[in-house]
XYZ file of C-alpha atoms in Angstrom:
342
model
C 102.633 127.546 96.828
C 104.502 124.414 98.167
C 102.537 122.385 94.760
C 103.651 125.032 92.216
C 107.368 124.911 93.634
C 107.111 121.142 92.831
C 106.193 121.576 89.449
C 109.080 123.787 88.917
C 111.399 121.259 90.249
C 110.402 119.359 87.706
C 110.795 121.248 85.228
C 114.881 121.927 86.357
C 115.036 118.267 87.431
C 116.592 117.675 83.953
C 119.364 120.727 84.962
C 120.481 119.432 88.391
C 123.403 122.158 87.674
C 121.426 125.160 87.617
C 121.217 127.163 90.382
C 117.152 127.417 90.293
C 117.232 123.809 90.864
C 118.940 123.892 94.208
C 117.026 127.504 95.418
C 114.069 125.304 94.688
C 114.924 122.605 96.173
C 116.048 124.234 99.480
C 112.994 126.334 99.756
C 111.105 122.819 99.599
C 112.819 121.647 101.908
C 111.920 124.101 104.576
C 108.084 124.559 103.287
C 107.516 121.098 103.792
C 109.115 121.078 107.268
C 106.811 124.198 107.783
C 103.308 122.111 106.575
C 104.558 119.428 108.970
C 104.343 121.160 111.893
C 101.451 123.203 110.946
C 99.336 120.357 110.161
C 100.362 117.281 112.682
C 97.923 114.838 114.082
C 97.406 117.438 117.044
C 95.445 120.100 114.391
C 93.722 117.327 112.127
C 90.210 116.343 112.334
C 88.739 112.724 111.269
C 85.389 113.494 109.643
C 83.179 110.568 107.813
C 81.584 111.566 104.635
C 77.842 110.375 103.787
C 75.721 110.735 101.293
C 74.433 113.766 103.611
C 77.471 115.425 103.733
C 77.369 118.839 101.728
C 77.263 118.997 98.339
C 80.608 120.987 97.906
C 82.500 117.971 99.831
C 80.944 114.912 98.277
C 82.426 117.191 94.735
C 85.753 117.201 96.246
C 86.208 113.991 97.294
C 85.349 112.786 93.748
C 87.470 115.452 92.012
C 90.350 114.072 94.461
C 90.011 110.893 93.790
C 92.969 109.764 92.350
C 93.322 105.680 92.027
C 89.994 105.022 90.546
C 88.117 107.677 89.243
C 84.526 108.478 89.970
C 82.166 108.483 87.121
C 79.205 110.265 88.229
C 76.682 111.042 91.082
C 75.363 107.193 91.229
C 79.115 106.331 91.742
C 79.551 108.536 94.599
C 76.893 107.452 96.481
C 77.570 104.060 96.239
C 80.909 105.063 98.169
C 79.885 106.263 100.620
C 76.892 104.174 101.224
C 76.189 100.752 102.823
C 78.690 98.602 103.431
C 81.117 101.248 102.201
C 83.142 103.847 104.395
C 84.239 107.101 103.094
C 86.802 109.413 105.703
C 88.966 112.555 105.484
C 91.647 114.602 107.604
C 90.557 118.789 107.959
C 93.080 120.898 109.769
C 90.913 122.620 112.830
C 91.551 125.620 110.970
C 89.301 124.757 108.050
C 86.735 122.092 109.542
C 84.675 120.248 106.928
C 87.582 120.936 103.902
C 89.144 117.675 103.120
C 93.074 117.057 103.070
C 93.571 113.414 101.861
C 90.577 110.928 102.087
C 90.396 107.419 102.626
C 87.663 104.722 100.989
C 87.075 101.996 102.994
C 84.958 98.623 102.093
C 83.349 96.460 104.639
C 83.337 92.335 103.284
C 84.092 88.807 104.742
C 86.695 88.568 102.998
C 89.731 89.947 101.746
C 89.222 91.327 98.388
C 90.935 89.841 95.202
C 89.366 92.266 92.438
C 88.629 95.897 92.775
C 85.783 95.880 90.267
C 83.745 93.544 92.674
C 84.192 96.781 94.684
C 83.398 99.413 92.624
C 80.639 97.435 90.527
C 77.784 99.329 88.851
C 75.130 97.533 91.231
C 74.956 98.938 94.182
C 74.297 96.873 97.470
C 71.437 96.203 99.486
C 70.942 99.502 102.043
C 70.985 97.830 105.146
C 73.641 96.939 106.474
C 73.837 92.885 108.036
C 76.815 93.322 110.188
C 77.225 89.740 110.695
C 78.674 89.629 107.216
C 81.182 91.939 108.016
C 84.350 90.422 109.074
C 87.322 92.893 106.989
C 88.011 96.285 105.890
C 89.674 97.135 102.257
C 91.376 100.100 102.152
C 90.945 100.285 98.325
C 91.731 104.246 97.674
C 93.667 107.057 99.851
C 94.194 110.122 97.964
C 95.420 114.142 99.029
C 93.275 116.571 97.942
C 96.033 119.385 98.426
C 99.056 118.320 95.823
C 101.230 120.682 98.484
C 101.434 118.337 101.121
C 102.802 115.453 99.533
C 105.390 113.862 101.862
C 103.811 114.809 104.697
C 102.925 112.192 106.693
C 98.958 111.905 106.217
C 98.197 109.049 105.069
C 100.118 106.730 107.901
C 97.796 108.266 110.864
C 94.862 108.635 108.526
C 94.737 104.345 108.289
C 95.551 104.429 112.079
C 92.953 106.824 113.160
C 90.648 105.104 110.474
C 91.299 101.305 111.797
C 90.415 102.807 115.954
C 87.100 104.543 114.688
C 86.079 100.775 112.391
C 87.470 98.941 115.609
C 84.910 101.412 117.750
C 82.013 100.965 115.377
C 82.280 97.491 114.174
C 84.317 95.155 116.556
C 83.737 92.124 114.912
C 85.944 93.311 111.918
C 88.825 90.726 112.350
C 91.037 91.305 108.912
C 92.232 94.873 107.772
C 94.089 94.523 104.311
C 94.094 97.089 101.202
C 93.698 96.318 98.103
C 96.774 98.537 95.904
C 97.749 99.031 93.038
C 100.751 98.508 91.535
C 101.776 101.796 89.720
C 105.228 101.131 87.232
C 104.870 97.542 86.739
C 104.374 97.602 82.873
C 106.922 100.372 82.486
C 109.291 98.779 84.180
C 108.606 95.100 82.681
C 108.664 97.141 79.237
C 111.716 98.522 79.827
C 112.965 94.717 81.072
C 112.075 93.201 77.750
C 113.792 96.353 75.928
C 117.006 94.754 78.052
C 116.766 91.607 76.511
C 118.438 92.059 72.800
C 119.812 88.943 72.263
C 117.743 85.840 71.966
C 120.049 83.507 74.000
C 118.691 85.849 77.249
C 115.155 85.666 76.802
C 115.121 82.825 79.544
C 115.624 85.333 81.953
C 111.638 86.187 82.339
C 109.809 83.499 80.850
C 110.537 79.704 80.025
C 111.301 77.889 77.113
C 107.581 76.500 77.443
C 106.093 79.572 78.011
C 108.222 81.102 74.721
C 106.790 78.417 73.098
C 102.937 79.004 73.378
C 103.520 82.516 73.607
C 104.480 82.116 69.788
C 101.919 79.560 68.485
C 99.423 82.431 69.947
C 101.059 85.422 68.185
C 102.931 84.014 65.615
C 106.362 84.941 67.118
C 108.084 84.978 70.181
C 110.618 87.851 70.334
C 110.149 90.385 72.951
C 109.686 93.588 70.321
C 106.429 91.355 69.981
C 105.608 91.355 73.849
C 106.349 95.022 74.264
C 104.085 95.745 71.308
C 100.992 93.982 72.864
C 101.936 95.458 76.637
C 102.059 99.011 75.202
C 98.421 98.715 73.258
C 96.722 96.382 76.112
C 95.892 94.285 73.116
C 96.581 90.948 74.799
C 94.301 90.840 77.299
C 91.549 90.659 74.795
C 92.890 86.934 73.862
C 92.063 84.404 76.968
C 95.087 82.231 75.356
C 97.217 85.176 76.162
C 96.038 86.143 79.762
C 95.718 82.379 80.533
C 99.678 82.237 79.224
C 100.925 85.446 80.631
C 99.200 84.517 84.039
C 102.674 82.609 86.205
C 104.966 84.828 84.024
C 103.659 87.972 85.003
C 102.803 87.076 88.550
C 106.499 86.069 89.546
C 107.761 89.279 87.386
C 105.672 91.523 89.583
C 106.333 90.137 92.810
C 110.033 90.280 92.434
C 109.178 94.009 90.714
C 107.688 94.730 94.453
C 109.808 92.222 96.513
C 113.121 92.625 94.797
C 113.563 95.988 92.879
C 114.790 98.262 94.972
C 115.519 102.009 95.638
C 118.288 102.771 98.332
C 117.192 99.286 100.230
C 113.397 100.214 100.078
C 110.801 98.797 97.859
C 111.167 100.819 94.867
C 107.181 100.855 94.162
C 106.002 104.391 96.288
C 102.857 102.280 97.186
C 104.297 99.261 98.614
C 107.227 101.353 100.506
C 104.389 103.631 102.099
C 102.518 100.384 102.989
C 105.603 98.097 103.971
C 107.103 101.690 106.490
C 103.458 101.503 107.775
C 104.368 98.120 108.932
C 101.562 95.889 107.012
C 102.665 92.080 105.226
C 103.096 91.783 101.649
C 99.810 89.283 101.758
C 98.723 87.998 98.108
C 99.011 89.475 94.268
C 96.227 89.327 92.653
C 95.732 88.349 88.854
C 93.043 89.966 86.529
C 92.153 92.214 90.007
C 91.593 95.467 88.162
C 90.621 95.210 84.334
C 89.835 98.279 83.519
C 92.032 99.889 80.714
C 93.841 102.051 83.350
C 94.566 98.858 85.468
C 95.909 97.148 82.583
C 98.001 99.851 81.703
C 99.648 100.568 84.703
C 99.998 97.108 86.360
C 98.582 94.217 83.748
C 95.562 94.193 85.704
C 97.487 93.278 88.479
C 96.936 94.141 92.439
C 98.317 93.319 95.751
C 96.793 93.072 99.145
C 99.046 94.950 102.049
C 98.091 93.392 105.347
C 98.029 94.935 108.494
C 98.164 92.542 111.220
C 97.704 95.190 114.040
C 99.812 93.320 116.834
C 102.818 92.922 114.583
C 102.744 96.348 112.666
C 105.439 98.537 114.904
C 107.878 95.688 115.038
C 107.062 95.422 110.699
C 107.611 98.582 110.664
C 110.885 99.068 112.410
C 112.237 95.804 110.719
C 111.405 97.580 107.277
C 112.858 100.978 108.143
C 115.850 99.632 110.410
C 117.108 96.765 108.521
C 115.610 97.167 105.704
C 113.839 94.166 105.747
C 110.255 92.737 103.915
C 107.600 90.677 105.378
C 105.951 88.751 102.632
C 103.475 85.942 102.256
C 104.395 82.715 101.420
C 102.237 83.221 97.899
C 105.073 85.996 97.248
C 108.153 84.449 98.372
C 107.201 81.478 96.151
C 106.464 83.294 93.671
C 109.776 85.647 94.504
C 112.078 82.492 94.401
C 110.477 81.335 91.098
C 111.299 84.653 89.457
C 115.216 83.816 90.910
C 115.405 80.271 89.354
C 114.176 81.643 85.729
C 116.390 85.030 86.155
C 120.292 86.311 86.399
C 118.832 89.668 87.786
């Protein structure tokens, strides 16, 4: 009910003035403080899925899955096998139906590229625990539209980081890897800023202008929106190689600096940054898939949570409105500010 009375918000969103909008928007409202209460951390189960789960689970989880789709059966059990953890929230109500899952990968290190991840070789079945040292939380996705904005996903990682801490102590490092949904639409809709050619300084320098058109022949930014909004760039190594510094400080002032009421304005990084983690490292060329490109220019970034400082992150985020960062991103922040009059 709840997800088909979001749809129809969205459909009125463009008539704030009607009255459907607000009867909609009230009655929201007070389903969504109803699915709160009815399914707090007191009624939710943590259940790990295997490969021996049943059937009709393993099929939801990879119809669920929302960040990086699951391509077939082989795919699936790679997820959930060695060296990988798969785990989901059921109400008591409905044991053994999943509500938002969480994918989990066990390394010794923290990951810089989500293909390494989800490569088509699987690993080696057994498990040498020595080698594991840090869990990626690569993918959380709800399986019920209807409850988004309830507060899953925050106890989900907590419940999930006591039950890795119980099984494998050793683990040392707990990081995600995220994407970065809105970058390219939003650095699209930068460049569509820039009309005159005396303000093109603003993202890029005169050097980087400069082999930017010796690649392409021209150096305006109708020619840099073109090759964002076809992905055709990333086929040229000149290009990646030359959009690699550009883009990095772009998107870490796009999470670090853009802003929505004094919160991140990316919905991954606020969810992450309220949880209390660090903005740790972006990474360049991390997901280069077509759907990466697309959303982020292959772009990801690493949330770390850094369990004995996460409350007092998280109430420095929420109460003051303030970001913990990496040095990688406020040097890369502060280079974005010396090249920019945003």
């Amino acid at each position: 009910l709840r997800h088909e009375l979001l749809n129809g918000q969205k459909r009125f969103r463009c008539r704030k003035l009607c009255p459907s909008f607000f009867c909609l928007q009230e009655m929201n409202g007070v389903l969504k403080n109803m699915l709160s209460e009815w399914f707090s951390t007191g009624f939710l189960n943590l259940e790990r899925v295997t490969w021996q789960s049943p059937c009709e689970v393993l099929q939801k989880i990879s119809d669920s899955e929302a960040v990086h789709p699951v391509r077939n059966w082989v795919d699936m059990k790679r997820r959930v096998g060695s060296y990988r953890r798969c785990y989901f929230f059921s109400h008591c109500a409905i044991p053994g139906e999943p509500l938002i899952v969480l994918h989990v990968a066990l390394t010794s290190d923290i990951s810089s590229s989500i293909q390494a991840i989800v490569k088509e070789v699987p690993p080696l079945e057994t498990e040498d625990t020595d080698k594991i040292t840090t869990a990626i939380f690569y993918s959380i996705s709800l399986t019920q539209q209807g409850l988004q904005g309830v507060e899953l996903g925050t106890y989900l990682i907590k419940r999930v980081v006591k039950e890795l801490q119980k099984e494998l102590p050793q683990i040392k490092a707990f990081s995600t890897l995220s994407p970065i949904p809105g970058f390219t639409k939003w650095l699209v809709g930068l460049l569509s800023s820039q009309t005159k050619e005396l303000e093109r300084n603003e993202l890029f320098t005169e050097s980087e202008w400069q082999e930017i058109s010796e690649i392409t022949g021209d150096s305006t930014t109708e020619t840099l929106k073109k090759l964002l909004n076809n992905n055709e760039w990333v086929r040229s190594e000149k290009l990646v190689e030359v959009f690699h510094l550009p883009f990095m400080r772009l998107c870490a002032w796009y999470l670090y600096g853009e802003k929505h009421r004094g919160y991140a304005l990316n919905p991954v990084a606020n969810f992450h940054l309220q949880n209390g983690s660090v903005m740790w490292r972006i990474n360049w060329m991390a997901d280069t898939s077509p759907r990466g490109i697309a959303a982020s220019c292959g772009m990801m970034v690493n949330y770390r949570y850094f369990l004995e400082d996460t409350a007092s992150n998280s109430a420095a985020y929420l109460g003051t409105k303030q970001i913990k960062a990496s040095e990688q991103v406020l040097s890369l922040v502060s280079q974005f500010q010396q090249n920019s009059k945003l």
